[in-house]
XYZ file of C-alpha atoms in Angstrom:
284
model
C 82.889 87.854 100.269
C 80.784 90.561 99.794
C 78.603 88.782 96.023
C 78.085 86.122 99.111
C 76.457 88.410 101.189
C 74.644 90.307 98.561
C 72.884 86.824 97.652
C 71.939 85.699 101.244
C 70.282 89.290 101.616
C 68.490 88.921 98.207
C 67.549 85.497 99.468
C 66.276 86.758 103.181
C 64.406 88.975 101.562
C 62.482 87.118 98.622
C 62.035 84.349 101.713
C 60.205 87.452 103.704
C 58.413 88.932 100.975
C 56.930 86.130 98.349
C 54.068 84.338 99.999
C 54.720 81.339 98.013
C 55.767 78.245 100.323
C 58.050 76.146 96.969
C 60.276 79.535 96.996
C 60.544 80.226 100.452
C 62.030 76.372 100.897
C 63.648 76.440 97.736
C 66.220 79.507 98.997
C 66.049 78.296 102.502
C 68.118 75.167 101.454
C 70.927 77.390 99.456
C 71.486 79.712 102.219
C 74.106 77.669 104.299
C 75.503 76.805 100.898
C 77.263 80.573 100.677
C 78.283 80.650 104.366
C 80.071 76.654 103.890
C 81.774 78.151 100.612
C 83.184 81.523 102.077
C 84.316 79.593 105.296
C 86.087 77.006 102.910
C 87.494 79.411 100.504
C 88.129 82.784 103.034
C 90.713 83.209 105.657
C 88.903 82.525 109.422
C 89.310 86.200 110.649
C 87.091 87.402 107.811
C 83.858 85.496 108.253
C 82.872 87.267 111.846
C 82.905 90.138 108.878
C 80.557 88.304 106.800
C 78.420 86.932 109.079
C 77.452 90.643 110.056
C 77.267 92.037 106.703
C 75.149 89.924 106.007
C 72.865 89.448 108.815
C 73.093 93.504 109.595
C 72.023 94.378 106.079
C 69.304 91.368 106.061
C 67.649 92.548 109.273
C 67.848 96.088 107.404
C 65.396 94.993 104.435
C 63.481 92.880 105.555
C 62.527 94.870 109.153
C 58.954 93.737 108.707
C 59.157 90.273 108.544
C 62.446 90.215 111.501
C 61.415 86.899 112.981
C 62.155 84.977 109.500
C 65.029 86.514 109.141
C 66.489 85.675 112.180
C 65.398 81.862 112.204
C 66.529 80.922 108.899
C 69.417 83.201 108.578
C 71.119 83.307 111.998
C 71.497 79.045 112.115
C 72.078 78.894 108.065
C 75.012 81.081 108.809
C 76.575 79.259 111.692
C 76.184 75.743 110.578
C 77.590 76.935 106.962
C 80.682 78.122 109.146
C 81.026 74.951 110.984
C 80.715 72.484 107.362
C 82.831 74.473 105.616
C 85.427 74.511 108.471
C 85.147 71.185 108.991
C 85.425 70.783 104.605
C 88.646 72.083 105.412
C 89.857 70.083 108.543
C 88.677 67.284 105.597
C 86.111 65.612 108.441
C 84.772 62.064 107.156
C 81.969 62.827 105.160
C 79.233 60.457 107.035
C 79.856 62.309 109.778
C 80.445 66.556 108.871
C 77.331 65.818 107.207
C 75.685 64.806 110.213
C 77.086 66.904 112.422
C 76.119 70.166 110.656
C 72.579 68.680 109.843
C 72.055 68.048 113.810
C 73.985 72.188 114.438
C 71.406 73.452 112.096
C 68.228 71.572 113.702
C 69.235 72.363 116.923
C 69.858 76.149 116.505
C 66.353 76.086 114.784
C 64.381 75.088 117.970
C 66.990 77.468 120.163
C 65.437 80.947 118.144
C 62.174 79.540 118.408
C 61.817 81.288 121.669
C 64.424 84.230 120.612
C 61.818 85.019 117.714
C 58.839 85.015 119.859
C 60.469 86.938 122.691
C 61.530 89.754 120.019
C 58.441 89.889 117.782
C 55.804 88.342 120.128
C 55.126 85.764 117.353
C 54.695 82.148 117.489
C 56.949 80.287 114.818
C 55.238 76.991 115.367
C 51.423 78.651 114.727
C 53.461 80.398 111.469
C 54.699 77.318 110.458
C 51.442 75.414 110.932
C 49.578 78.236 108.845
C 51.994 77.815 106.154
C 51.402 74.480 105.707
C 47.761 74.425 106.227
C 47.978 72.316 109.186
C 45.839 74.738 111.693
C 44.340 71.304 112.612
C 46.284 69.324 113.041
C 46.989 67.054 116.021
C 49.849 65.342 115.159
C 52.149 68.959 114.110
C 54.338 69.373 116.809
C 55.112 66.028 116.356
C 56.665 66.271 113.047
C 58.613 69.675 114.020
C 62.018 68.211 114.860
C 61.573 66.063 111.589
C 60.739 68.534 109.568
C 64.045 70.595 110.812
C 66.021 68.217 110.568
C 65.292 66.492 106.829
C 65.372 70.103 106.054
C 68.418 70.645 107.710
C 70.274 67.738 106.381
C 69.312 68.726 102.318
C 71.174 72.415 103.067
C 74.216 69.826 104.647
C 74.238 67.508 101.616
C 73.965 70.975 98.738
C 76.904 72.416 100.156
C 79.173 69.010 100.949
C 78.120 67.798 97.083
C 79.493 72.042 96.064
C 82.639 71.380 98.477
C 83.136 68.157 97.830
C 83.701 69.085 94.217
C 86.395 71.080 94.603
C 87.879 69.136 97.392
C 88.835 66.868 94.626
C 89.586 70.211 91.999
C 92.350 71.134 94.331
C 93.502 67.090 95.381
C 92.535 67.497 99.182
C 90.434 65.403 99.509
C 91.968 62.378 101.953
C 88.976 58.910 101.255
C 90.776 57.005 103.660
C 88.585 58.916 106.624
C 85.921 58.683 104.048
C 86.033 54.517 105.098
C 82.377 53.400 106.137
C 83.844 51.628 109.025
C 81.144 50.006 111.651
C 80.859 52.372 114.120
C 78.169 53.493 111.920
C 76.287 50.320 112.461
C 76.497 50.665 115.676
C 75.626 54.094 115.564
C 72.593 52.847 113.466
C 71.101 50.256 115.877
C 72.129 53.037 118.993
C 69.874 55.915 116.683
C 67.027 53.238 116.549
C 67.327 51.583 120.287
C 67.257 55.185 121.458
C 64.466 56.334 118.818
C 62.465 53.083 120.580
C 62.546 53.935 124.420
C 62.260 58.240 123.654
C 58.825 57.558 121.523
C 57.504 56.854 124.764
C 58.349 59.780 126.534
C 58.678 62.433 123.719
C 57.874 61.441 120.391
C 58.910 64.625 118.221
C 62.411 63.698 119.558
C 62.306 60.176 118.606
C 61.561 60.799 115.418
C 64.821 62.666 115.095
C 66.505 59.608 116.213
C 64.566 57.423 113.515
C 65.939 59.943 110.816
C 69.694 59.395 111.776
C 68.829 55.667 111.657
C 67.367 56.156 108.063
C 70.724 58.191 107.271
C 73.463 56.098 108.794
C 71.077 53.261 107.126
C 71.680 54.966 104.094
C 75.638 54.669 103.913
C 75.864 51.124 105.086
C 73.786 50.115 102.011
C 75.898 52.354 99.304
C 79.535 50.635 101.483
C 77.744 47.437 100.512
C 77.349 49.026 97.115
C 81.418 49.608 96.424
C 82.447 46.483 98.122
C 80.110 44.334 95.708
C 78.064 42.501 98.789
C 75.177 41.563 96.375
C 73.801 38.759 98.827
C 73.735 41.714 100.693
C 71.985 44.167 99.120
C 69.102 41.595 98.262
C 68.620 40.740 102.124
C 68.691 44.351 102.299
C 65.832 44.685 99.371
C 63.706 41.792 101.049
C 63.677 43.874 104.441
C 62.498 47.316 102.737
C 59.713 44.818 101.223
C 58.635 43.501 104.520
C 58.789 46.422 105.653
C 56.321 47.553 103.810
C 53.856 44.862 104.950
C 54.955 44.978 108.405
C 53.764 48.984 108.211
C 50.694 48.033 106.520
C 49.453 46.013 109.155
C 50.869 46.893 112.351
C 50.175 50.725 111.929
C 46.372 50.413 113.158
C 47.255 48.522 116.432
C 49.237 51.682 117.362
C 47.686 55.517 118.591
C 47.540 57.411 115.610
C 50.447 59.586 115.643
C 52.924 56.724 116.449
C 52.981 54.581 114.127
C 56.181 56.135 112.086
C 58.330 53.937 114.627
C 57.535 50.875 112.831
C 60.044 52.480 110.087
C 62.752 51.734 112.438
C 62.558 47.461 111.401
C 63.973 48.951 108.196
C 67.095 50.252 109.459
C 67.225 48.049 112.363
C 68.155 45.083 109.788
C 70.102 46.918 107.533
C 72.304 47.782 110.034
C 72.666 43.777 111.384
C 72.847 42.766 107.924
C 75.529 45.028 107.296
C 77.511 44.705 110.408
C 77.500 41.044 110.110
C 78.910 40.642 106.092
C 81.188 43.610 107.026
C 83.105 41.850 109.792
C 83.227 38.544 107.228
C 84.634 40.602 104.836
C 86.919 41.722 107.115
C 87.920 37.490 107.615
C 87.990 37.348 104.602
C 90.314 39.491 104.108
């Protein structure tokens, strides 16, 4: 536990003081993993000690860059705890990863005004400068998308490590990880919400579009596991068709709104997967 806290402090210091985008992104991706491992291996009552020690030492070390420490570290500690707890409870993989990533994304958004209140720095403007996007009119629309993608990568990394440990101890319940038809429905619902919100608030719409792609990946994995070749062939054709679909229609939409066309692929994958899922159930 002490070692993990020390690693987090080092990561926070490097992220705050090393002005290299690639290094910062890589370290930020690894931060939740340490918290996940602490929660997974230690008793729950010890986690607050670890969390406060990590946060306190990191704030002392990064006093001149306290905004980044609060923005990256606090959400990552909390998300690592949640995912570690779900792993201990043998939560279904596909739902656990998504829930942890959504919590991380929500916390990131929540800490933006808090950091601005404490430090009088607008983190969105800081991120604009970091990505050299000061003059981009679409950057704000992509903030939620970027937060979610980074959160998803963080959670998947934690999942890979924890899942391997669960297999070693024989504590993995594979029946809970069955990709049932609720995943198909969640994919279709995500697309519906994404389309509905696209004409109201694009940033949230893009997050739901990410949800649909996430679910679609699991539906493809289910077809691979079931060796359902016809479904995989149809899904492949859909992906190819969407390339031409996007290329032909993206110019018809206002600039910055063309991303919604990408929802055609996960929607079709979900429909194909759902049909073959019930056909397989009927056969069995």
